[in-house]
PDB file of C-alpha atoms and ligand atoms in Angstrom:
ATOM      1  CA  MET A1151      97.976  62.654  89.609  1.00 58.00           C
ATOM      2  CA  THR A1152      97.385  66.145  90.712  1.00 64.00           C
ATOM      3  CA  ALA A1153     100.305  67.910  92.622  1.00 72.00           C
ATOM      4  CA  SER A1154      99.608  68.397  96.204  1.00 85.00           C
ATOM      5  CA  VAL A1155      98.853  71.935  97.522  1.00 88.00           C
ATOM      6  CA  PRO A1156     101.095  73.533  99.559  1.00 91.00           C
ATOM      7  CA  GLY A1157     100.129  74.051 103.241  1.00 96.00           C
ATOM      8  CA  PRO A1158     100.533  77.050 105.739  1.00 98.00           C
ATOM      9  CA  ALA A1159     104.325  75.583 106.761  1.00 98.00           C
ATOM     10  CA  GLU A1160     105.489  75.288 103.139  1.00 98.00           C
ATOM     11  CA  LEU A1161     104.136  78.643 101.951  1.00 98.00           C
ATOM     12  CA  ARG A1162     106.076  80.313 105.252  1.00 98.00           C
ATOM     13  CA  GLU A1163     108.892  78.708 104.489  1.00 98.00           C
ATOM     14  CA  GLU A1164     108.735  80.351 100.860  1.00 98.00           C
ATOM     15  CA  CYS A1165     107.841  83.502 101.947  1.00 98.00           C
ATOM     16  CA  ALA A1166     110.956  83.478 104.470  1.00 98.00           C
ATOM     17  CA  THR A1167     112.934  82.440 101.530  1.00 98.00           C
ATOM     18  CA  GLY A1168     111.704  85.217  98.861  1.00 98.00           C
ATOM     19  CA  ILE A1169     112.426  88.095 102.748  1.00 98.00           C
ATOM     20  CA  ALA A1170     116.062  86.220 102.698  1.00 98.00           C
ATOM     21  CA  ALA A1171     116.825  87.224  99.280  1.00 98.00           C
ATOM     22  CA  TYR A1172     116.609  90.771 100.428  1.00 97.00           C
ATOM     23  CA  GLY A1173     119.287  90.361 102.930  1.00 97.00           C
ATOM     24  CA  TYR A1174     116.482  91.349 106.048  1.00 97.00           C
ATOM     25  CA  PHE A1175     117.232  87.957 107.699  1.00 97.00           C
ATOM     26  CA  ASP A1176     120.917  88.892 107.662  1.00 95.00           C
ATOM     27  CA  GLU A1177     122.624  87.776 110.794  1.00 90.00           C
ATOM     28  CA  GLN A1178     119.400  88.015 112.617  1.00 91.00           C
ATOM     29  CA  GLU A1179     118.692  84.292 112.980  1.00 94.00           C
ATOM     30  CA  TRP A1180     115.970  84.996 115.644  1.00 97.00           C
ATOM     31  CA  LEU A1181     113.929  87.127 113.595  1.00 98.00           C
ATOM     32  CA  ARG A1182     114.079  84.033 110.772  1.00 98.00           C
ATOM     33  CA  ASP A1183     112.806  81.806 113.521  1.00 98.00           C
ATOM     34  CA  ALA A1184     110.136  83.947 114.894  1.00 98.00           C
ATOM     35  CA  PHE A1185     108.861  84.528 111.348  1.00 98.00           C
ATOM     36  CA  LEU A1186     108.596  80.725 111.152  1.00 98.00           C
ATOM     37  CA  ALA A1187     106.839  80.238 114.262  1.00 98.00           C
ATOM     38  CA  VAL A1188     104.127  82.192 113.610  1.00 98.00           C
ATOM     39  CA  PRO A1189     101.127  81.482 111.654  1.00 98.00           C
ATOM     40  CA  ARG A1190     100.243  84.428 109.838  1.00 98.00           C
ATOM     41  CA  GLU A1191      96.984  83.058 108.170  1.00 98.00           C
ATOM     42  CA  HIS A1192      95.731  82.872 111.682  1.00 98.00           C
ATOM     43  CA  PHE A1193      95.897  86.798 111.816  1.00 98.00           C
ATOM     44  CA  VAL A1194      93.834  87.278 108.654  1.00 98.00           C
ATOM     45  CA  PRO A1195      90.020  87.486 108.593  1.00 98.00           C
ATOM     46  CA  ARG A1196      88.284  85.170 106.570  1.00 98.00           C
ATOM     47  CA  ARG A1197      87.726  88.031 103.942  1.00 98.00           C
ATOM     48  CA  VAL A1198      90.054  90.602 102.780  1.00 98.00           C
ATOM     49  CA  TRP A1199      90.198  92.952 100.558  1.00 98.00           C
ATOM     50  CA  TRP A1200      93.096  92.760  97.726  1.00 98.00           C
ATOM     51  CA  PRO A1201      95.177  95.898  97.749  1.00 97.00           C
ATOM     52  CA  LYS A1202      95.606  96.540  93.748  1.00 97.00           C
ATOM     53  CA  ALA A1203      92.188  97.631  91.788  1.00 98.00           C
ATOM     54  CA  ASP A1204      91.091  95.474  89.560  1.00 98.00           C
ATOM     55  CA  ASP A1205      90.406  97.056  85.500  1.00 97.00           C
ATOM     56  CA  ASP A1206      87.040  98.202  87.094  1.00 97.00           C
ATOM     57  CA  GLY A1207      88.723 100.404  89.529  1.00 98.00           C
ATOM     58  CA  ARG A1208      87.236  98.201  92.278  1.00 98.00           C
ATOM     59  CA  TYR A1209      89.310  96.135  95.016  1.00 98.00           C
ATOM     60  CA  PRO A1210      88.439  92.768  94.620  1.00 98.00           C
ATOM     61  CA  VAL A1211      87.717  90.506  97.721  1.00 98.00           C
ATOM     62  CA  LEU A1212      89.299  87.469  98.890  1.00 98.00           C
ATOM     63  CA  ASP A1213      87.262  84.807 100.314  1.00 98.00           C
ATOM     64  CA  ARG A1214      88.718  82.247 102.407  1.00 98.00           C
ATOM     65  CA  ASP A1215      85.835  79.720 101.804  1.00 98.00           C
ATOM     66  CA  GLU A1216      85.265  80.488  98.321  1.00 97.00           C
ATOM     67  CA  GLN A1217      89.120  80.543  97.173  1.00 97.00           C
ATOM     68  CA  PRO A1218      91.097  78.512  99.670  1.00 97.00           C
ATOM     69  CA  GLU A1219      94.298  78.283  98.024  1.00 97.00           C
ATOM     70  CA  ARG A1220      94.515  82.147  96.684  1.00 97.00           C
ATOM     71  CA  TRP A1221      93.466  83.135 100.232  1.00 98.00           C
ATOM     72  CA  LEU A1222      96.288  81.314 101.741  1.00 98.00           C
ATOM     73  CA  LYS A1223      99.028  82.349  98.922  1.00 98.00           C
ATOM     74  CA  ALA A1224      97.705  86.054  99.186  1.00 98.00           C
ATOM     75  CA  VAL A1225      98.700  85.939 102.973  1.00 98.00           C
ATOM     76  CA  TYR A1226     101.898  84.658 102.263  1.00 98.00           C
ATOM     77  CA  ARG A1227     103.188  86.967  99.038  1.00 98.00           C
ATOM     78  CA  PRO A1228     106.280  88.561 100.713  1.00 98.00           C
ATOM     79  CA  LEU A1229     105.336  92.012  99.125  1.00 98.00           C
ATOM     80  CA  THR A1230     101.416  91.691  99.695  1.00 98.00           C
ATOM     81  CA  ALA A1231      99.611  94.087 102.838  1.00 98.00           C
ATOM     82  CA  LEU A1232      96.130  92.867 102.931  1.00 98.00           C
ATOM     83  CA  ILE A1233      93.278  95.201 103.429  1.00 98.00           C
ATOM     84  CA  THR A1234      91.186  94.331 106.727  1.00 98.00           C
ATOM     85  CA  GLN A1235      89.162  97.678 106.809  1.00 98.00           C
ATOM     86  CA  VAL A1236      87.796 100.392 104.711  1.00 98.00           C
ATOM     87  CA  ALA A1237      86.685 103.908 105.584  1.00 98.00           C
ATOM     88  CA  ASP A1238      86.863 103.041 109.515  1.00 97.00           C
ATOM     89  CA  GLY A1239      84.395 100.058 108.792  1.00 96.00           C
ATOM     90  CA  ALA A1240      81.786 102.057 107.015  1.00 97.00           C
ATOM     91  CA  VAL A1241      82.467 100.464 103.602  1.00 98.00           C
ATOM     92  CA  ARG A1242      81.083  96.586 104.686  1.00 97.00           C
ATOM     93  CA  ILE A1243      83.157  93.629 103.180  1.00 98.00           C
ATOM     94  CA  GLU A1244      80.016  91.810 103.055  1.00 97.00           C
ATOM     95  CA  ASP A1245      79.068  94.263 100.273  1.00 97.00           C
ATOM     96  CA  GLY A1246      81.919  92.664  98.338  1.00 97.00           C
ATOM     97  CA  PRO A1247      84.424  94.970  95.881  1.00 98.00           C
ATOM     98  CA  THR A1248      84.800  98.865  96.760  1.00 98.00           C
ATOM     99  CA  ALA A1249      85.864 101.419  94.657  1.00 98.00           C
ATOM    100  CA  SER A1250      87.453 103.186  98.031  1.00 98.00           C
ATOM    101  CA  SER A1251      90.551 103.157  98.570  1.00 97.00           C
ATOM    102  CA  ASP A1252      89.984 105.062 102.306  1.00 97.00           C
ATOM    103  CA  PHE A1253      92.072 101.904 103.740  1.00 98.00           C
ATOM    104  CA  THR A1254      92.357 102.310 107.461  1.00 97.00           C
ATOM    105  CA  SER A1255      93.674  99.200 108.752  1.00 98.00           C
ATOM    106  CA  SER A1256      95.566  96.188 107.198  1.00 98.00           C
ATOM    107  CA  ILE A1257      97.770  93.217 107.658  1.00 98.00           C
ATOM    108  CA  SER A1258     101.323  94.648 106.326  1.00 97.00           C
ATOM    109  CA  CYS A1259     103.224  93.012 103.998  1.00 97.00           C
ATOM    110  CA  PRO A1260     105.517  90.110 105.435  1.00 98.00           C
ATOM    111  CA  ALA A1261     108.921  91.610 104.157  1.00 98.00           C
ATOM    112  CA  VAL A1262     107.777  95.202 105.295  1.00 98.00           C
ATOM    113  CA  VAL A1263     107.249  93.903 108.779  1.00 98.00           C
ATOM    114  CA  VAL A1264     110.244  91.820 108.621  1.00 98.00           C
ATOM    115  CA  ASN A1265     112.218  94.657 107.637  1.00 98.00           C
ATOM    116  CA  MET A1266     110.860  96.939 110.289  1.00 98.00           C
ATOM    117  CA  LEU A1267     111.908  94.385 113.102  1.00 98.00           C
ATOM    118  CA  ARG A1268     115.209  93.960 111.755  1.00 98.00           C
ATOM    119  CA  HIS A1269     116.058  97.729 112.174  1.00 98.00           C
ATOM    120  CA  LEU A1270     114.215  97.961 116.047  1.00 98.00           C
ATOM    121  CA  ALA A1271     116.469  95.021 116.431  1.00 97.00           C
ATOM    122  CA  PRO A1272     114.777  93.842 119.880  1.00 98.00           C
ATOM    123  CA  GLN A1273     117.288  92.163 122.432  1.00 96.00           C
ATOM    124  CA  ALA A1274     115.428  89.678 124.444  1.00 94.00           C
ATOM    125  CA  GLY A1275     113.838  90.955 127.164  1.00 93.00           C
ATOM    126  CA  ASP A1276     113.659  94.723 125.905  1.00 98.00           C
ATOM    127  CA  ARG A1277     110.105  96.237 126.670  1.00 98.00           C
ATOM    128  CA  ILE A1278     108.449  97.239 123.774  1.00 98.00           C
ATOM    129  CA  LEU A1279     105.503  99.577 122.617  1.00 99.00           C
ATOM    130  CA  GLU A1280     103.849  99.115 119.364  1.00 99.00           C
ATOM    131  CA  ILE A1281     101.444 101.428 118.064  1.00 98.00           C
ATOM    132  CA  GLY A1282      99.196  99.972 115.628  1.00 98.00           C
ATOM    133  CA  THR A1283      97.994  96.643 116.731  1.00 98.00           C
ATOM    134  CA  GLY A1284      95.629  95.935 113.764  1.00 98.00           C
ATOM    135  CA  THR A1285      95.337  92.138 113.520  1.00 98.00           C
ATOM    136  CA  GLY A1286      98.002  91.596 116.299  1.00 98.00           C
ATOM    137  CA  TYR A1287     100.652  89.841 113.675  1.00 98.00           C
ATOM    138  CA  SER A1288     103.426  92.203 114.078  1.00 98.00           C
ATOM    139  CA  THR A1289     102.533  92.091 118.331  1.00 98.00           C
ATOM    140  CA  ALA A1290     103.085  88.338 117.985  1.00 98.00           C
ATOM    141  CA  LEU A1291     106.420  88.333 116.335  1.00 98.00           C
ATOM    142  CA  LEU A1292     107.567  90.900 118.886  1.00 98.00           C
ATOM    143  CA  CYS A1293     106.351  88.638 121.409  1.00 98.00           C
ATOM    144  CA  GLU A1294     108.250  85.937 120.295  1.00 98.00           C
ATOM    145  CA  ARG A1295     111.449  87.557 120.118  1.00 98.00           C
ATOM    146  CA  VAL A1296     111.130  89.875 124.034  1.00 98.00           C
ATOM    147  CA  GLY A1297     108.138  87.844 125.558  1.00 98.00           C
ATOM    148  CA  ALA A1298     104.759  88.642 125.843  1.00 98.00           C
ATOM    149  CA  GLU A1299     104.822  90.132 129.522  1.00 98.00           C
ATOM    150  CA  HIS A1300     107.550  92.822 127.802  1.00 98.00           C
ATOM    151  CA  VAL A1301     105.086  93.846 124.867  1.00 98.00           C
ATOM    152  CA  VAL A1302     102.627  96.585 125.066  1.00 99.00           C
ATOM    153  CA  THR A1303     100.327  97.120 121.759  1.00 99.00           C
ATOM    154  CA  VAL A1304      98.472 100.035 121.401  1.00 98.00           C
ATOM    155  CA  GLU A1305      95.276 100.215 118.697  1.00 98.00           C
ATOM    156  CA  ILE A1306      92.845 103.086 118.646  1.00 98.00           C
ATOM    157  CA  GLN A1307      90.157 101.100 117.340  1.00 98.00           C
ATOM    158  CA  GLU A1308      88.187  98.753 120.127  1.00 98.00           C
ATOM    159  CA  ALA A1309      86.966  96.256 118.067  1.00 97.00           C
ATOM    160  CA  LEU A1310      90.290  95.469 116.188  1.00 98.00           C
ATOM    161  CA  ALA A1311      91.773  95.577 119.655  1.00 98.00           C
ATOM    162  CA  LYS A1312      89.523  93.109 121.122  1.00 98.00           C
ATOM    163  CA  ARG A1313      89.899  90.788 117.905  1.00 98.00           C
ATOM    164  CA  ALA A1314      93.962  91.065 118.063  1.00 98.00           C
ATOM    165  CA  GLU A1315      93.677  90.223 121.636  1.00 98.00           C
ATOM    166  CA  GLU A1316      91.692  86.998 120.898  1.00 98.00           C
ATOM    167  CA  ARG A1317      94.158  85.987 117.875  1.00 98.00           C
ATOM    168  CA  LEU A1318      97.177  86.359 120.027  1.00 98.00           C
ATOM    169  CA  GLY A1319      95.767  84.686 123.136  1.00 98.00           C
ATOM    170  CA  ALA A1320      94.318  81.618 121.028  1.00 98.00           C
ATOM    171  CA  LEU A1321      98.033  81.157 120.319  1.00 98.00           C
ATOM    172  CA  GLY A1322      98.700  81.801 123.764  1.00 98.00           C
ATOM    173  CA  TYR A1323     100.119  85.173 123.099  1.00 98.00           C
ATOM    174  CA  ARG A1324      99.452  87.277 126.061  1.00 98.00           C
ATOM    175  CA  PRO A1325     100.815  91.060 125.841  1.00 98.00           C
ATOM    176  CA  GLN A1326      99.277  94.219 126.992  1.00 98.00           C
ATOM    177  CA  VAL A1327      96.618  95.001 124.375  1.00 98.00           C
ATOM    178  CA  VAL A1328      95.286  98.450 125.165  1.00 98.00           C
ATOM    179  CA  CYS A1329      92.425 100.537 123.203  1.00 98.00           C
ATOM    180  CA  ALA A1330      93.620 104.021 123.249  1.00 98.00           C
ATOM    181  CA  ASP A1331      95.113 106.925 120.722  1.00 98.00           C
ATOM    182  CA  GLY A1332      99.022 105.956 120.376  1.00 98.00           C
ATOM    183  CA  GLU A1333     100.150 109.313 119.587  1.00 98.00           C
ATOM    184  CA  GLN A1334     100.202 109.465 123.462  1.00 98.00           C
ATOM    185  CA  GLY A1335     101.994 106.360 123.630  1.00 98.00           C
ATOM    186  CA  TRP A1336     101.249 104.285 126.606  1.00 98.00           C
ATOM    187  CA  GLU A1337     102.810 106.061 129.956  1.00 98.00           C
ATOM    188  CA  PRO A1338     101.684 103.819 132.536  1.00 98.00           C
ATOM    189  CA  GLY A1339     104.095 100.920 130.696  1.00 98.00           C
ATOM    190  CA  ALA A1340     107.263 103.572 130.382  1.00 98.00           C
ATOM    191  CA  PRO A1341     110.312 103.619 129.958  1.00 98.00           C
ATOM    192  CA  TYR A1342     110.348 101.134 126.998  1.00 98.00           C
ATOM    193  CA  ASP A1343     113.568 100.184 125.396  1.00 98.00           C
ATOM    194  CA  ARG A1344     111.745 100.619 121.858  1.00 98.00           C
ATOM    195  CA  LEU A1345     109.136 101.865 120.190  1.00 99.00           C
ATOM    196  CA  LEU A1346     107.672 100.411 116.383  1.00 99.00           C
ATOM    197  CA  SER A1347     104.880 101.954 114.947  1.00 98.00           C
ATOM    198  CA  THR A1348     102.965 100.325 111.982  1.00 98.00           C
ATOM    199  CA  ALA A1349     101.050 103.431 111.385  1.00 98.00           C
ATOM    200  CA  GLY A1350     102.343 106.111 109.682  1.00 98.00           C
ATOM    201  CA  VAL A1351     102.856 109.981 110.989  1.00 98.00           C
ATOM    202  CA  ARG A1352     103.812 113.367 109.426  1.00 98.00           C
ATOM    203  CA  GLN A1353     105.159 114.690 112.817  1.00 98.00           C
ATOM    204  CA  VAL A1354     106.524 112.168 115.266  1.00 98.00           C
ATOM    205  CA  PRO A1355     104.210 112.278 118.712  1.00 98.00           C
ATOM    206  CA  PRO A1356     106.282 113.977 121.342  1.00 97.00           C
ATOM    207  CA  ALA A1357     105.241 111.360 124.048  1.00 98.00           C
ATOM    208  CA  TRP A1358     106.960 108.466 122.127  1.00 98.00           C
ATOM    209  CA  LEU A1359     110.305 110.599 122.463  1.00 98.00           C
ATOM    210  CA  ARG A1360     109.425 110.947 126.321  1.00 98.00           C
ATOM    211  CA  GLN A1361     108.220 107.212 126.869  1.00 98.00           C
ATOM    212  CA  VAL A1362     111.363 105.657 125.035  1.00 98.00           C
ATOM    213  CA  ARG A1363     114.695 105.662 127.557  1.00 98.00           C
ATOM    214  CA  PRO A1364     117.194 107.973 126.202  1.00 98.00           C
ATOM    215  CA  GLY A1365     119.371 105.759 124.008  1.00 95.00           C
ATOM    216  CA  GLY A1366     116.382 103.609 123.123  1.00 98.00           C
ATOM    217  CA  LEU A1367     114.909 103.259 119.781  1.00 98.00           C
ATOM    218  CA  ILE A1368     111.884 104.381 117.649  1.00 98.00           C
ATOM    219  CA  ILE A1369     111.077 103.042 114.232  1.00 98.00           C
ATOM    220  CA  THR A1370     108.053 104.567 112.541  1.00 98.00           C
ATOM    221  CA  PRO A1371     107.100 105.082 109.125  1.00 98.00           C
ATOM    222  CA  LEU A1372     107.130 109.056 107.967  1.00 98.00           C
ATOM    223  CA  ALA A1373     105.262 111.021 105.486  1.00 98.00           C
ATOM    224  CA  THR A1374     107.606 112.614 103.099  1.00 96.00           C
ATOM    225  CA  PRO A1375     106.782 115.176 100.127  1.00 93.00           C
ATOM    226  CA  MET A1376     108.283 112.578  97.488  1.00 90.00           C
ATOM    227  CA  ARG A1377     104.803 110.225  97.544  1.00 90.00           C
ATOM    228  CA  CYS A1378     106.104 107.509  99.521  1.00 94.00           C
ATOM    229  CA  ASP A1379     106.635 107.364 103.317  1.00 97.00           C
ATOM    230  CA  VAL A1380     110.353 106.701 104.538  1.00 97.00           C
ATOM    231  CA  LEU A1381     111.062 104.218 107.550  1.00 98.00           C
ATOM    232  CA  ALA A1382     112.490 106.286 110.162  1.00 98.00           C
ATOM    233  CA  TRP A1383     114.497 105.552 113.012  1.00 98.00           C
ATOM    234  CA  LEU A1384     115.242 107.943 116.201  1.00 98.00           C
ATOM    235  CA  ARG A1385     117.080 107.685 119.342  1.00 98.00           C
ATOM    236  CA  PRO A1386     115.842 109.895 121.922  1.00 97.00           C
ATOM    237  CA  ASP A1387     117.996 112.080 123.603  1.00 97.00           C
ATOM    238  CA  GLY A1388     116.035 112.169 127.527  1.00 96.00           C
ATOM    239  CA  GLN A1389     115.209 115.737 126.960  1.00 96.00           C
ATOM    240  CA  GLY A1390     112.302 115.003 125.146  1.00 96.00           C
ATOM    241  CA  GLY A1391     114.073 115.310 121.603  1.00 97.00           C
ATOM    242  CA  GLY A1392     115.658 112.733 119.758  1.00 97.00           C
ATOM    243  CA  GLU A1393     118.133 112.443 116.638  1.00 97.00           C
ATOM    244  CA  GLY A1394     117.729 109.872 113.927  1.00 97.00           C
ATOM    245  CA  GLY A1395     117.945 109.209 110.100  1.00 96.00           C
ATOM    246  CA  LEU A1396     116.072 107.728 107.133  1.00 96.00           C
ATOM    247  CA  ILE A1397     116.168 103.791 106.049  1.00 96.00           C
ATOM    248  CA  ASP A1398     113.731 102.700 103.494  1.00 95.00           C
ATOM    249  CA  THR A1399     110.613 103.428 101.175  1.00 96.00           C
ATOM    250  CA  VAL A1400     107.248 102.249 102.542  1.00 97.00           C
ATOM    251  CA  HIS A1401     103.815 103.144 102.295  1.00 96.00           C
ATOM    252  CA  PHE A1402     101.665 103.424 105.486  1.00 97.00           C
ATOM    253  CA  MET A1403      98.238 104.431 106.652  1.00 97.00           C
ATOM    254  CA  LYS A1404      98.307 107.257 108.757  1.00 98.00           C
ATOM    255  CA  THR A1405      97.583 107.591 112.366  1.00 98.00           C
ATOM    256  CA  HIS A1406      94.056 108.916 113.206  1.00 97.00           C
ATOM    257  CA  SER A1407      94.731 112.307 114.176  1.00 97.00           C
ATOM    258  CA  GLN A1408      97.509 112.706 111.113  1.00 98.00           C
ATOM    259  CA  ARG A1409      95.459 111.701 108.226  1.00 97.00           C
ATOM    260  CA  ALA A1410      95.038 115.402 107.153  1.00 97.00           C
ATOM    261  CA  ARG A1411      97.865 116.765 104.671  1.00 96.00           C
ATOM    262  CA  ARG A1412     100.070 119.352 105.994  1.00 96.00           C
ATOM    263  CA  PRO A1413     102.292 122.047 104.532  1.00 95.00           C
ATOM    264  CA  TRP A1414     105.681 120.232 104.321  1.00 94.00           C
ATOM    265  CA  ARG A1415     107.478 123.415 105.196  1.00 91.00           C
ATOM    266  CA  GLU A1416     105.168 123.218 108.866  1.00 95.00           C
ATOM    267  CA  LEU A1417     106.542 119.309 109.184  1.00 96.00           C
ATOM    268  CA  GLY A1418     110.404 120.399 108.844  1.00 93.00           C
ATOM    269  CA  TRP A1419     111.136 119.330 105.034  1.00 93.00           C
ATOM    270  CA  PRO A1420     113.652 121.696 102.998  1.00 90.00           C
ATOM    271  CA  ARG A1421     111.489 123.133  99.995  1.00 88.00           C
ATOM    272  CA  TRP A1422     112.558 121.618  96.753  1.00 86.00           C
ATOM    273  CA  PRO A1423     114.990 124.441  95.674  1.00 84.00           C
ATOM    274  CA  ASP A1424     116.966 124.096  98.827  1.00 88.00           C
ATOM    275  CA  TRP A1425     117.606 120.242  97.718  1.00 89.00           C
ATOM    276  CA  SER A1426     121.166 120.607  95.650  1.00 92.00           C
ATOM    277  CA  LEU A1427     122.656 118.149  93.720  1.00 93.00           C
ATOM    278  CA  THR A1428     126.452 118.295  93.138  1.00 93.00           C
ATOM    279  CA  VAL A1429     128.396 115.564  90.566  1.00 96.00           C
ATOM    280  CA  THR A1430     132.309 116.000  90.716  1.00 95.00           C
ATOM    281  CA  PRO A1431     134.202 115.785  87.084  1.00 95.00           C
ATOM    282  CA  GLU A1432     134.954 112.044  88.481  1.00 95.00           C
ATOM    283  CA  GLY A1433     131.117 111.380  87.751  1.00 94.00           C
ATOM    284  CA  SER A1434     129.984 110.859  91.610  1.00 96.00           C
ATOM    285  CA  GLN A1435     127.072 112.824  92.659  1.00 96.00           C
ATOM    286  CA  ARG A1436     126.068 114.058  96.107  1.00 93.00           C
ATOM    287  CA  LEU A1437     122.664 115.259  97.244  1.00 90.00           C
ATOM    288  CA  HIS A1438     122.163 117.521 100.202  1.00 89.00           C
ATOM    289  CA  THR A1439     120.161 120.380 101.344  1.00 87.00           C
ATOM    290  CA  ARG A1440     121.707 124.033 100.501  1.00 79.00           C
ATOM    291  CA  ASP A1441     123.364 125.646 103.629  1.00 66.00           C
ATOM    292  CA  ARG A1442     121.040 128.929 104.075  1.00 56.00           C
TER     293      ARG A1442
HETATM  294  C1  SAM B2971      98.767  99.054 109.082  1.00 80.68           C
HETATM  295  S1  SAM B2971      97.905  98.386 110.512  1.00 80.68           S
HETATM  296  C2  SAM B2971      98.604  97.881 111.447  1.00 80.68           C
HETATM  297  C3  SAM B2971      99.016  96.402 110.952  1.00 80.68           C
HETATM  298  C4  SAM B2971      99.357  95.571 112.233  1.00 80.68           C
HETATM  299  N1  SAM B2971     100.595  96.165 112.804  1.00 80.68           N
HETATM  300  C5  SAM B2971      99.733  94.255 111.662  1.00 80.68           C
HETATM  301  O1  SAM B2971     100.186  93.438 112.113  1.00 80.68           O
HETATM  302  O2  SAM B2971      98.442  93.537 111.780  1.00 80.68           O
HETATM  303  C6  SAM B2971      97.524 100.418 111.159  1.00 80.68           C
HETATM  304  C7  SAM B2971      96.701 100.205 112.445  1.00 80.68           C
HETATM  305  O3  SAM B2971      97.056 101.369 113.194  1.00 80.68           O
HETATM  306  C8  SAM B2971      95.939 101.868 113.973  1.00 80.68           C
HETATM  307  N2  SAM B2971      95.745 103.212 114.146  1.00 80.68           N
HETATM  308  C9  SAM B2971      95.886 104.318 113.457  1.00 80.68           C
HETATM  309  N3  SAM B2971      95.983 105.050 114.062  1.00 80.68           N
HETATM  310  C10 SAM B2971      96.135 104.967 115.515  1.00 80.68           C
HETATM  311  C11 SAM B2971      96.330 105.946 116.800  1.00 80.68           C
HETATM  312  N4  SAM B2971      96.431 106.785 117.134  1.00 80.68           N
HETATM  313  N5  SAM B2971      96.580 105.048 117.640  1.00 80.68           N
HETATM  314  C12 SAM B2971      96.574 103.390 117.783  1.00 80.68           C
HETATM  315  N6  SAM B2971      96.695 102.837 116.448  1.00 80.68           N
HETATM  316  C13 SAM B2971      96.249 103.304 115.537  1.00 80.68           C
HETATM  317  C14 SAM B2971      94.874 101.480 112.931  1.00 80.68           C
HETATM  318  O4  SAM B2971      93.533 101.512 113.149  1.00 80.68           O
HETATM  319  C15 SAM B2971      95.295 100.360 111.934  1.00 80.68           C
HETATM  320  O5  SAM B2971      94.736  98.878 112.951  1.00 80.68           O
END
């Protein structure tokens, strides 16, 4: 007798259990419900690149038709993002494994998406602006929570926006999908209660702070000098500024106009010598920036 192959619903349940172990669903029953309601596999293209290179330095291709079980398992690995575009499409998936790590679109890891949504904490009926539609997967989760009529999602690449809109529509989700530069937000839909960016920034775009209502919430990956990005939260103050903090480490591709590195000082990061470490005789320690 052969063991039965787990189907998408079973793998989704398993994945949810894995995510729950991080505490990401704690006191967020809606989030677990939304995660279980959205078939992630529907948003994953037939062929994707695996995000870790083989020994030959090339990122292998996973093909749903050739390896259906492997493909589906990959879709539901809590900590695996799947790469859906390389070098803005200049590297073609038909050409097989690639040595290029210039990833320009992906479907983010399930656990990371859930963690971002947990911190975004949208309330039913909130108006949401999402930056970086990608495949449309995170958009579908937002639609589950607040209703598609309250979601605007912005994708800079027309073909991706179109494809995501089709995938969302096929499941009955009809948010507003806009093809535009999300660094400008989407003024016609403002004010928003919350903004989620699934593309990283080095500097928070001013339009975001203007278009989210005072006291609303922005969640975005922010590049740091520490070889990782951090998930940052910000509450706009209604004057074009905002205050917030840092939540967790993440890794995200950057928005188009923020791909190039910039001096960290220019972006407001303290220089290394300005970071201080204090340890008390009792052994407690504190990291802080030196007052100058
Ligand atoms: C990590 S992917 C998004 C994943 C997506 N949320 C999903 O669930 O599939 C980041 C996306 O941001 C898009 N992007 C990059 N810069 C952008 C910009 N300035 N405005 C809007 N979208 C942008 C990229 O084209 C890419 O599709």
